[in-house]
Tab-separated table of C-alpha atoms and ligand atoms in Angstrom:
chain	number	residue	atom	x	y	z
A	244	UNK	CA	4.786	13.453	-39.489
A	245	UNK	CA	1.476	14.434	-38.037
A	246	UNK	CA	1.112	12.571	-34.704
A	247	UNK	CA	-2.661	11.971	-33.217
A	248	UNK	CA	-3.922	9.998	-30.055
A	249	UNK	CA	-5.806	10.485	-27.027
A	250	UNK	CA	-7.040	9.071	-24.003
A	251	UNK	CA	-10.727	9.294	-22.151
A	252	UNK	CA	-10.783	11.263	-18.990
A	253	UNK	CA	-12.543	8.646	-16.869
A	254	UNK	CA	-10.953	6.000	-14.881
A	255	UNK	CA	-7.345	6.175	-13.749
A	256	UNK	CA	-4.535	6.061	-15.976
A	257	UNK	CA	-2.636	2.639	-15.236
A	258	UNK	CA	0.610	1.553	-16.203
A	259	UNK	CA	-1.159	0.041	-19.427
A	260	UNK	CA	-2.392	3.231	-20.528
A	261	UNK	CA	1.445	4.647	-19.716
A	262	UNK	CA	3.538	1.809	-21.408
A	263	UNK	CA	0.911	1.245	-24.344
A	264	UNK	CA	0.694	4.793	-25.241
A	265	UNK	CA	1.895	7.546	-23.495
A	266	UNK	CA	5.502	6.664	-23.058
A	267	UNK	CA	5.486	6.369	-27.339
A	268	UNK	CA	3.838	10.292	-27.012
A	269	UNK	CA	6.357	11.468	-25.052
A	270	UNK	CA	9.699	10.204	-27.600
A	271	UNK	CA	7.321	11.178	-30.674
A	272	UNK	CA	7.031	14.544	-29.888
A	273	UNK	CA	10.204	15.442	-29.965
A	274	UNK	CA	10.998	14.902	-34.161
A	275	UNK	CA	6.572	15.137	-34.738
A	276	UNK	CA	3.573	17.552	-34.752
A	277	UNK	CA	2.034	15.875	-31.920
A	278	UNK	CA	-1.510	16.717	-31.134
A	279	UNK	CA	-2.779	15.210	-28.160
A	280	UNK	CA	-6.319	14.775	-27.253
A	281	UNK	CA	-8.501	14.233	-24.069
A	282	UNK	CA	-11.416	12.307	-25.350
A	283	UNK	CA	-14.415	13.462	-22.979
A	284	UNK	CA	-17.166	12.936	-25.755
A	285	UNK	CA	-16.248	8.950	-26.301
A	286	UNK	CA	-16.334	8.860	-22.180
A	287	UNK	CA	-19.680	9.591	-22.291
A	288	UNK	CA	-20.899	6.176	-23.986
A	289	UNK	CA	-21.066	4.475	-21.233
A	290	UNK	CA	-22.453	5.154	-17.531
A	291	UNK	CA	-20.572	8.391	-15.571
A	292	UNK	CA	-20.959	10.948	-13.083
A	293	UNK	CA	-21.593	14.072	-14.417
A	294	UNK	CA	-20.484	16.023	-11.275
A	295	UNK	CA	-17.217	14.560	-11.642
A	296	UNK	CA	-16.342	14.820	-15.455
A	297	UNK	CA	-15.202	18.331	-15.880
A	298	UNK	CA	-12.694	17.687	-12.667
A	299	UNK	CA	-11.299	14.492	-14.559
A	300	UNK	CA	-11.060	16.175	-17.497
A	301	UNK	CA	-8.314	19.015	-15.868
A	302	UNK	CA	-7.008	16.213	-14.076
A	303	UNK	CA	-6.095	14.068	-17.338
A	304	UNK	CA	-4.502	17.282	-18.408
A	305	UNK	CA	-2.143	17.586	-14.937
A	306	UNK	CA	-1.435	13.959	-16.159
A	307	UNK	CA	-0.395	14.457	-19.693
A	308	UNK	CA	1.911	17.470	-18.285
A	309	UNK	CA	2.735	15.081	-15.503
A	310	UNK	CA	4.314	12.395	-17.628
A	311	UNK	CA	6.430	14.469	-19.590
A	312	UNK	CA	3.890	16.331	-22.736
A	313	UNK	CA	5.391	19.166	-23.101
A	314	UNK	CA	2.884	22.052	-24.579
A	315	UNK	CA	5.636	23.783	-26.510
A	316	UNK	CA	5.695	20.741	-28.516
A	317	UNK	CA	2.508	19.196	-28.415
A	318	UNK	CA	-0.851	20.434	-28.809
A	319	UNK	CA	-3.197	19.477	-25.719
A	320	UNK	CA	-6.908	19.893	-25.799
A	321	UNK	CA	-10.264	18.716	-24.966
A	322	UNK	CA	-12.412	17.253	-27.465
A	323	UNK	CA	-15.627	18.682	-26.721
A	324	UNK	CA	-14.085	22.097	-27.179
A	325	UNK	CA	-13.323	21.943	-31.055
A	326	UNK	CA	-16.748	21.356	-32.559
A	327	UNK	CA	-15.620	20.205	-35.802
A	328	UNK	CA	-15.432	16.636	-34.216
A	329	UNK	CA	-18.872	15.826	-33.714
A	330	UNK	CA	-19.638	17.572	-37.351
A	331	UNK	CA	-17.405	15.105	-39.154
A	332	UNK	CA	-18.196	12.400	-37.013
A	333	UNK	CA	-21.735	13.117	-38.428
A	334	UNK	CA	-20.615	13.166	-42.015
A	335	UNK	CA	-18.184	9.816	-41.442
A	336	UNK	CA	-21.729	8.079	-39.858
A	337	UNK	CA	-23.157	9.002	-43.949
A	338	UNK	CA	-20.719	6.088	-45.225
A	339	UNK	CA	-19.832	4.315	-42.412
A	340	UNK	CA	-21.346	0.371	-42.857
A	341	UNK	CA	-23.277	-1.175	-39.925
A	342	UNK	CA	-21.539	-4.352	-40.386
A	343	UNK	CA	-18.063	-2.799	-39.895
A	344	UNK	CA	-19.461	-1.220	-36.445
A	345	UNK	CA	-21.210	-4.495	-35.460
A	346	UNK	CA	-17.882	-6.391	-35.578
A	347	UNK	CA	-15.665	-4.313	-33.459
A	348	UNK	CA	-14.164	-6.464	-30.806
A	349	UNK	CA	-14.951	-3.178	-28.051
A	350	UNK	CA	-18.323	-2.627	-28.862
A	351	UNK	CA	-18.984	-6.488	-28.706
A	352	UNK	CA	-17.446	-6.440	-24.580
A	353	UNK	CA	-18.605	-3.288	-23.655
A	354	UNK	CA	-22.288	-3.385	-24.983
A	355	UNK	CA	-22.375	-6.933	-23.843
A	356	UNK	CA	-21.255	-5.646	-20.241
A	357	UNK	CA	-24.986	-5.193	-19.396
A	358	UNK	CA	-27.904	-4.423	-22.136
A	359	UNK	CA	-28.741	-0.475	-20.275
A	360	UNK	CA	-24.989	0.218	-21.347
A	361	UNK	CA	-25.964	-0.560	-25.112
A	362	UNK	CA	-26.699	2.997	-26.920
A	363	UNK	CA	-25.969	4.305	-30.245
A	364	UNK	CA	-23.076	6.160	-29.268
A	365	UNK	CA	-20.905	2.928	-27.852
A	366	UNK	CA	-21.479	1.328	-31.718
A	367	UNK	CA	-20.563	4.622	-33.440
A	368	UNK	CA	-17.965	5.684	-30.900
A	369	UNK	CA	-15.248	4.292	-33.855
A	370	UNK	CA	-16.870	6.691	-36.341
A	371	UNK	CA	-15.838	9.840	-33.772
A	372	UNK	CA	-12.320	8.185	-33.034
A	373	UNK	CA	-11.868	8.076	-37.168
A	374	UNK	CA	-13.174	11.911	-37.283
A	375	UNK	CA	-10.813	12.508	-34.626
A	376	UNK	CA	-8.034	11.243	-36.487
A	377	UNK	CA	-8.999	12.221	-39.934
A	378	UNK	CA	-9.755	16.143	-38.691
A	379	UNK	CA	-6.207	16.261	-38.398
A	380	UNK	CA	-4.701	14.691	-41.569
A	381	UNK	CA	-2.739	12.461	-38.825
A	382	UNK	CA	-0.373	10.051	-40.405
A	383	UNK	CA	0.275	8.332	-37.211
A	384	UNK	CA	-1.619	6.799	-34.414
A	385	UNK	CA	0.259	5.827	-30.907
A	386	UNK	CA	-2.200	2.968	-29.484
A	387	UNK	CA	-1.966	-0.092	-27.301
A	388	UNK	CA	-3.175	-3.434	-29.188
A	389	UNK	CA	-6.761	-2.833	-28.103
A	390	UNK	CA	-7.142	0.136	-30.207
A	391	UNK	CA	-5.638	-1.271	-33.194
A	392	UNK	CA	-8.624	-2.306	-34.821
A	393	UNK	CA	-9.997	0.955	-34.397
A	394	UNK	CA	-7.591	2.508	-36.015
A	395	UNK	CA	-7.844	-0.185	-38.870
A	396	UNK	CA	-11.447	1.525	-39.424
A	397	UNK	CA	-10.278	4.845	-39.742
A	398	UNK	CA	-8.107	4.204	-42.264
A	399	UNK	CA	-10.576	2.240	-44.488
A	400	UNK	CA	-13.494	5.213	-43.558
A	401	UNK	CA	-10.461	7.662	-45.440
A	402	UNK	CA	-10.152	5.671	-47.631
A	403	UNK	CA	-13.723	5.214	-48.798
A	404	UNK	CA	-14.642	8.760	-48.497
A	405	UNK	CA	-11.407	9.507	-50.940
A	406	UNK	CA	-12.793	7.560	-53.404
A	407	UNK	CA	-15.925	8.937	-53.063
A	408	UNK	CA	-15.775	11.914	-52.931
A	409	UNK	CA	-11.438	12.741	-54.212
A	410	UNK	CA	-8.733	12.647	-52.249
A	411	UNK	CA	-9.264	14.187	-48.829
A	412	UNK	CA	-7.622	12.499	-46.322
A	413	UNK	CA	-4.348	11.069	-45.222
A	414	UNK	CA	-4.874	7.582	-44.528
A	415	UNK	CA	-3.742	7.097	-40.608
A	416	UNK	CA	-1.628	3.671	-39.286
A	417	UNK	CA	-1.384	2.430	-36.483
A	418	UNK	CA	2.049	2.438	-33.692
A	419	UNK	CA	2.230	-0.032	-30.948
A	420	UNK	CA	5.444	-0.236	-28.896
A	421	UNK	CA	7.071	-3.548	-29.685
A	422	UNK	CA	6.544	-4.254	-25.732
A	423	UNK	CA	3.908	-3.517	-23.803
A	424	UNK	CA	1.330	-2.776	-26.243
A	425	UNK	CA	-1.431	-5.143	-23.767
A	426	UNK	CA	-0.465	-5.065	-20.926
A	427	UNK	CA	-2.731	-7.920	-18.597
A	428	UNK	CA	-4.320	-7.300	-15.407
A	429	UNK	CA	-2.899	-8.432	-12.196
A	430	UNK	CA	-5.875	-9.996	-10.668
A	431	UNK	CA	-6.648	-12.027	-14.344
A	432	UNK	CA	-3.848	-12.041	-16.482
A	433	UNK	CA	-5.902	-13.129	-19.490
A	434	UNK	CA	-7.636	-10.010	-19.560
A	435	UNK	CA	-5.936	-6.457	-20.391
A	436	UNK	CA	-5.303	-4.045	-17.706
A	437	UNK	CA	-8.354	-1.596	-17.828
A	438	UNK	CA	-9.451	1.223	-16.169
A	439	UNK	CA	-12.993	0.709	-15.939
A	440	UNK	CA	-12.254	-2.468	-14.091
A	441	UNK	CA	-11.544	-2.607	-9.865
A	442	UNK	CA	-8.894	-0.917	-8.550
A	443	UNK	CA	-6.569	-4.308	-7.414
A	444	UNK	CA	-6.725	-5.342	-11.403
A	445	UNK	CA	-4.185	-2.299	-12.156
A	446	UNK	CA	-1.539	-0.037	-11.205
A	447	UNK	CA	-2.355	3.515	-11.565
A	448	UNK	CA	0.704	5.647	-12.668
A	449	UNK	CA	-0.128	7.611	-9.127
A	450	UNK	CA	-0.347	4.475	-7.017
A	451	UNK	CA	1.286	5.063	-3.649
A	452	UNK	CA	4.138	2.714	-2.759
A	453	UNK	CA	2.094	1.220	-0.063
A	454	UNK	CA	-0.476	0.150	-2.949
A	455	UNK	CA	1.556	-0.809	-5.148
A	456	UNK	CA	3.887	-3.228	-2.543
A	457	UNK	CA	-0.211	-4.551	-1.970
A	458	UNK	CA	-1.115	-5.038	-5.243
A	459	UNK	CA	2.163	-6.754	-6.787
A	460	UNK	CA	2.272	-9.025	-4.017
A	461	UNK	CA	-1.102	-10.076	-4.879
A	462	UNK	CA	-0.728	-10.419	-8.706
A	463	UNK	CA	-1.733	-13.838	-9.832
A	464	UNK	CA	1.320	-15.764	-10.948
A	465	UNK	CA	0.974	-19.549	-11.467
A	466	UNK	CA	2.475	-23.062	-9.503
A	467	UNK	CA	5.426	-23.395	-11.220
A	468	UNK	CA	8.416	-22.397	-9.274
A	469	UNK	CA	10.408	-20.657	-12.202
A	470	UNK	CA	10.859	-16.971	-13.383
A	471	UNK	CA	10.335	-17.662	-17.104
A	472	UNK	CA	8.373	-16.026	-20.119
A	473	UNK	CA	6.009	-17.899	-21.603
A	474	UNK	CA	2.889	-15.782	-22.968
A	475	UNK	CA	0.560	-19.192	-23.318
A	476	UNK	CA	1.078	-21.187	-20.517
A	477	UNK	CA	2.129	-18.656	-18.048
A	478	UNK	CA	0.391	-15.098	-18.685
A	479	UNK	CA	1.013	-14.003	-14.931
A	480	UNK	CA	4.368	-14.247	-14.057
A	481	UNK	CA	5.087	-13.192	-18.502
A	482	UNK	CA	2.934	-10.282	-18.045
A	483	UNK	CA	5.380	-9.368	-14.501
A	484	UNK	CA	8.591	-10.085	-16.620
A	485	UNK	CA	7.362	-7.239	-19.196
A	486	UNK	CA	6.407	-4.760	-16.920
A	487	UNK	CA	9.989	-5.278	-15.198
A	488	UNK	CA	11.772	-5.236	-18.285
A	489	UNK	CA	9.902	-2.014	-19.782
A	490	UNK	CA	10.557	-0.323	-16.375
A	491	UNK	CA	14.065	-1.106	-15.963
A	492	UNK	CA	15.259	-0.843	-19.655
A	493	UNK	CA	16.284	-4.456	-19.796
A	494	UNK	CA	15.152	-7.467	-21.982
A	495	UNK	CA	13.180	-9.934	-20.621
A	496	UNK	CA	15.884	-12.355	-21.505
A	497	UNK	CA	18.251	-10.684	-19.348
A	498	UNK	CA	15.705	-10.093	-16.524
A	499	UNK	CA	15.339	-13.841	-16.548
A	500	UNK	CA	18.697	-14.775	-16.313
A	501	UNK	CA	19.140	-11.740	-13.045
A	502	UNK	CA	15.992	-13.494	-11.156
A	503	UNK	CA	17.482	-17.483	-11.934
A	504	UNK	CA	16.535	-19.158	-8.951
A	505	UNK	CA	15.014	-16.270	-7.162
A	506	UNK	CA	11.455	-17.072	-5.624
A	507	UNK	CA	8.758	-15.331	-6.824
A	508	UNK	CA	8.158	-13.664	-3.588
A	509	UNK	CA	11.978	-11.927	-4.051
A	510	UNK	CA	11.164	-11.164	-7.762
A	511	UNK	CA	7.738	-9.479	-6.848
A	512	UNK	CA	9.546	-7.521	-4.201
A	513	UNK	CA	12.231	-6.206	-6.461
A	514	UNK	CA	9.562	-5.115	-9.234
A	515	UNK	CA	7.485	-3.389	-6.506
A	516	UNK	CA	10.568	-1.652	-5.618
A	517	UNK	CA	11.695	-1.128	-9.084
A	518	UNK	CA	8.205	0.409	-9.907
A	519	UNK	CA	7.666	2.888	-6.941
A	520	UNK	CA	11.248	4.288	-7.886
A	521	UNK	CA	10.263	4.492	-11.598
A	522	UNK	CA	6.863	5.971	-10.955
A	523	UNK	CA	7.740	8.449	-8.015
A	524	UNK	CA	8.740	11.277	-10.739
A	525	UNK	CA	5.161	10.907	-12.207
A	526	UNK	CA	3.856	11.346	-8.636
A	527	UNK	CA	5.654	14.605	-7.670
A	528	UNK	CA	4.703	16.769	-11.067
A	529	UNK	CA	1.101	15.679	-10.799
A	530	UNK	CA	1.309	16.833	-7.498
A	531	UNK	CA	3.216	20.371	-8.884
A	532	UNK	CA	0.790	20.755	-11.946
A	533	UNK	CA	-2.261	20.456	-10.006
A	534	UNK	CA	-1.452	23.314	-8.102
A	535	UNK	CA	-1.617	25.161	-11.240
A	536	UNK	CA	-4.957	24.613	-12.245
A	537	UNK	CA	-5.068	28.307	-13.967
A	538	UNK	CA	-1.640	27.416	-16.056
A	539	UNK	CA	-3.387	23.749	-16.872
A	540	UNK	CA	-6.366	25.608	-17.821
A	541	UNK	CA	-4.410	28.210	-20.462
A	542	UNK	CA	-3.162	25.247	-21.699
A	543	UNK	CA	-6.094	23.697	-22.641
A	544	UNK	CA	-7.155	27.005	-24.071
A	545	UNK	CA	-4.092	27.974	-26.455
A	546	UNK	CA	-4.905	23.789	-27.665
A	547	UNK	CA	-8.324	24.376	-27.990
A	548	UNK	CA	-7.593	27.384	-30.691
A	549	UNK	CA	-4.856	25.513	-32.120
A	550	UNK	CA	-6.672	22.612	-32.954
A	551	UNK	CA	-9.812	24.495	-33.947
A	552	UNK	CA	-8.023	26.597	-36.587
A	553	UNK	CA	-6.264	23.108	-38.133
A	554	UNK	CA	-9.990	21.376	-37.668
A	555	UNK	CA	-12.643	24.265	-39.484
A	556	UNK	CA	-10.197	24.456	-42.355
A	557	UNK	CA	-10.170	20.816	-43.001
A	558	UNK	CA	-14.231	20.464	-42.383
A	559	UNK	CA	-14.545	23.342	-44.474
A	560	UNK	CA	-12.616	21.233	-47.076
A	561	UNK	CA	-14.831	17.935	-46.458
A	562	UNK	CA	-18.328	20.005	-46.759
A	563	UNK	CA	-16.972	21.125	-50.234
A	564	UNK	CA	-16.324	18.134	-51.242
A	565	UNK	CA	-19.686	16.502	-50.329
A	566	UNK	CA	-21.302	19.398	-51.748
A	567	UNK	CA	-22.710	20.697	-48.979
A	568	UNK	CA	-20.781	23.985	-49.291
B	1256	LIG	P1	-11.177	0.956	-20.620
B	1256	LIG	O1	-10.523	-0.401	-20.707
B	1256	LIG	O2	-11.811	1.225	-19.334
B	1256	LIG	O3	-12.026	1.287	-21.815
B	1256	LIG	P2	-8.526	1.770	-21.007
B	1256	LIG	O4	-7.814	1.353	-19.781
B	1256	LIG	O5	-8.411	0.926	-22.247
B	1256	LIG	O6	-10.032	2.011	-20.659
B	1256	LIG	P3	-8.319	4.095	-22.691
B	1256	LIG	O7	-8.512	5.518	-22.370
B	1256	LIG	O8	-9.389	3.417	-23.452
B	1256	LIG	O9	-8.075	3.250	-21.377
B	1256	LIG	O10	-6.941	3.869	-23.444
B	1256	LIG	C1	-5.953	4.840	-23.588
B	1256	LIG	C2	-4.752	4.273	-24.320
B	1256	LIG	O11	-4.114	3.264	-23.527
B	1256	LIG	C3	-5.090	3.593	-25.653
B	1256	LIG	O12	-4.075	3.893	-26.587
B	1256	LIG	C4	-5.078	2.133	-25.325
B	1256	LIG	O13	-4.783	1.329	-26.437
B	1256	LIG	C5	-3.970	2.072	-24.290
B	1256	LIG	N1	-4.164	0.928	-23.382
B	1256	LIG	C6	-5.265	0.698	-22.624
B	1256	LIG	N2	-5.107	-0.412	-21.901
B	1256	LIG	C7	-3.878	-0.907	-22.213
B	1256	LIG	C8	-3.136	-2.054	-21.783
B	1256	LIG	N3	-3.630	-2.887	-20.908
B	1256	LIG	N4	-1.908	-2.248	-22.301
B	1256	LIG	C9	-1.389	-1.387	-23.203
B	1256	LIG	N5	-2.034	-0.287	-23.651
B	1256	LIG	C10	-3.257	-0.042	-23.167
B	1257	LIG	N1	-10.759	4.996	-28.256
B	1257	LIG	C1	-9.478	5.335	-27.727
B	1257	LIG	C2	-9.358	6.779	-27.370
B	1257	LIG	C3	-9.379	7.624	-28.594
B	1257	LIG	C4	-8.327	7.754	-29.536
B	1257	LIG	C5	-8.804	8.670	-30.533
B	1257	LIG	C6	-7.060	7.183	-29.644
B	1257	LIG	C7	-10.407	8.418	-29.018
B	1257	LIG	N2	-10.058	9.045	-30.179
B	1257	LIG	C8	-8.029	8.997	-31.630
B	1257	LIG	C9	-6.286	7.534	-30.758
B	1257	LIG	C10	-6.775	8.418	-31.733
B	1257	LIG	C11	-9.236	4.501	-26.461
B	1257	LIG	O1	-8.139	4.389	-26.072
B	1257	LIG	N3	-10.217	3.974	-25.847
């Protein structure tokens, strides 16, 4: 199977990010062609610091090497650096309808996040994400729940253009982990954990046990005096239970029945424990691989031809069939 996802290099990468999608990156590669990409180009709809972005971009590489991509087996690279993105991205805008773009539940929060933030390129960003996907005839698509949708467009954008113009691409579905595919924020567990919003709301993979002791003692949990899941009527204390059980390998049901009668004070400790164990490996070989910048960097380079050899043959194919070649 051909295996494609990636992540933008802004913003820390939380535990969200990690359970959502990357820990489903690191088993797939194993049996897969993985390709894994670091999205700098759908970064850029919305508000950044361009002295900053090329140093996030290396560092989102240290942290795909730091939890566990290995290059032998995946492909790592930047999309800005294979130009055949942007080119079919241009051709997917030719049959792409409005309405479709209009409706997506991302562009609706982010452009409605403050009307300066509203450009063309945060309603067509899903047009890029299907080229993206599409450049690589990828069958599968390792996501948290937010992305779904996005992915949803891809496949009917493939679709569309097959019929169009004959059968070009592979149609692309979806993968969310069973658990953990929206994980909530710790401040409002009604919303999902997100990067672009402040730092108490998530748990970076990089945290330092100090921070994380802070911020799990602070999560919002509810009056009720019980450790029980119950998604509805209790999204705090559920959205704790998760991240314990996808941490320590055990099912919520179980991890109820180990905290019976515990306060929530002794559960919260013993997650913050569990987690600063669990993410101190992560810590260490970010630490390594960002010593290594020139390594990280001949990485990026030996993905960068890889991908663009698999990309110009397949927009080579897509001009032909549009008749633009
Ligand atoms: P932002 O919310 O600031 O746009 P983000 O935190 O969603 O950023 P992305 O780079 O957009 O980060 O997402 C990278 C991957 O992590 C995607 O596959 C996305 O679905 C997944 N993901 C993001 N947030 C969560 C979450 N809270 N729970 C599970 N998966 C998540
Ligand atoms: N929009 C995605 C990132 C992304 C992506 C992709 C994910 C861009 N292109 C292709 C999977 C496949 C997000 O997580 N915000």
């Amino acid at each position: 199977m051909r295996i494609f996802s990636g992540i933008q290099p802004t913003g820390e990468l939380h535990i969200g990010n990690y359970l959502g999608a990357i820990k489903q990156w690191n088993s797939l590669q194993h049996q897969n062609n993985c390709i894994f990409c670091i999205v700098d180009l759908h970064a850029i709809t919305v508000p950044y610091d361009t002295e900053k972005l090329s140093n996030l971009i290396l560092e989102k590489a240290v942290i795909y090497l730091a939890a566990g991509i290995d290059p032998e087996k995946a492909i790592i690279f930047v999309q800005s650096h294979v130009k055949a993105h942007t080119e079919l991205c241009w051709l997917l805008n030719t049959i792409t309808p409005l309405g479709d773009l209009y409706r997506m539940t991302q562009y609706k929060e982010k452009s409605q996040k403050g009307k300066k933030n509203e450009n063309a390129g945060l309603l067509n960003y899903p047009i890029l994400m299907a080229a993206d996907i599409l450049l690589y005839d990828a069958d599968i698509v390792p996501v948290g729940e937010d992305q779904k949708q996005h992915v949803e467009l891809a496949r009917s954008i493939a679709r569309k253009f097959n019929s169009k113009f004959g059968e070009t691409f592979t149609l692309p579905k979806e993968q969310l982990p069973t658990e953990g595919a929206r994980i909530m924020s710790i401040t409002n567990p009604k919303k999902k954990m997100s990067k672009s919003d402040p730092e108490a709301s998530y748990i970076s993979l990089f945290d330092s046990p100090e921070a994380i002791k802070k911020k799990i003692k602070s999560a919002v949990t509810d009056t009720y005096k019980t450790i029980k899941y119950d998604k509805e009527k209790r999204p705090g204390i559920s959205n704790l239970l998760t991240i314990y059980s996808l941490f320590s390998e055990i099912e919520v049901k179980e991890v109820e029945k180990e905290m019976k009668g515990k306060s929530y004070k002794k559960f919260k400790d013993e997650l913050a424990e569990l987690m600063i164990i669990k993410l101190a490996p992560f810590r260490k070989r970010r630490e390594e691989f960002l010593s290594r910048e020139v390594y990280v960097k001949e990485i990026l380079k030996q993905g960068q031809d890889a991908a663009n050899s698999l990309a110009e043959s397949k927009i080579s194919e897509v001009k032909r069939k549009m008749g633009l070649i």
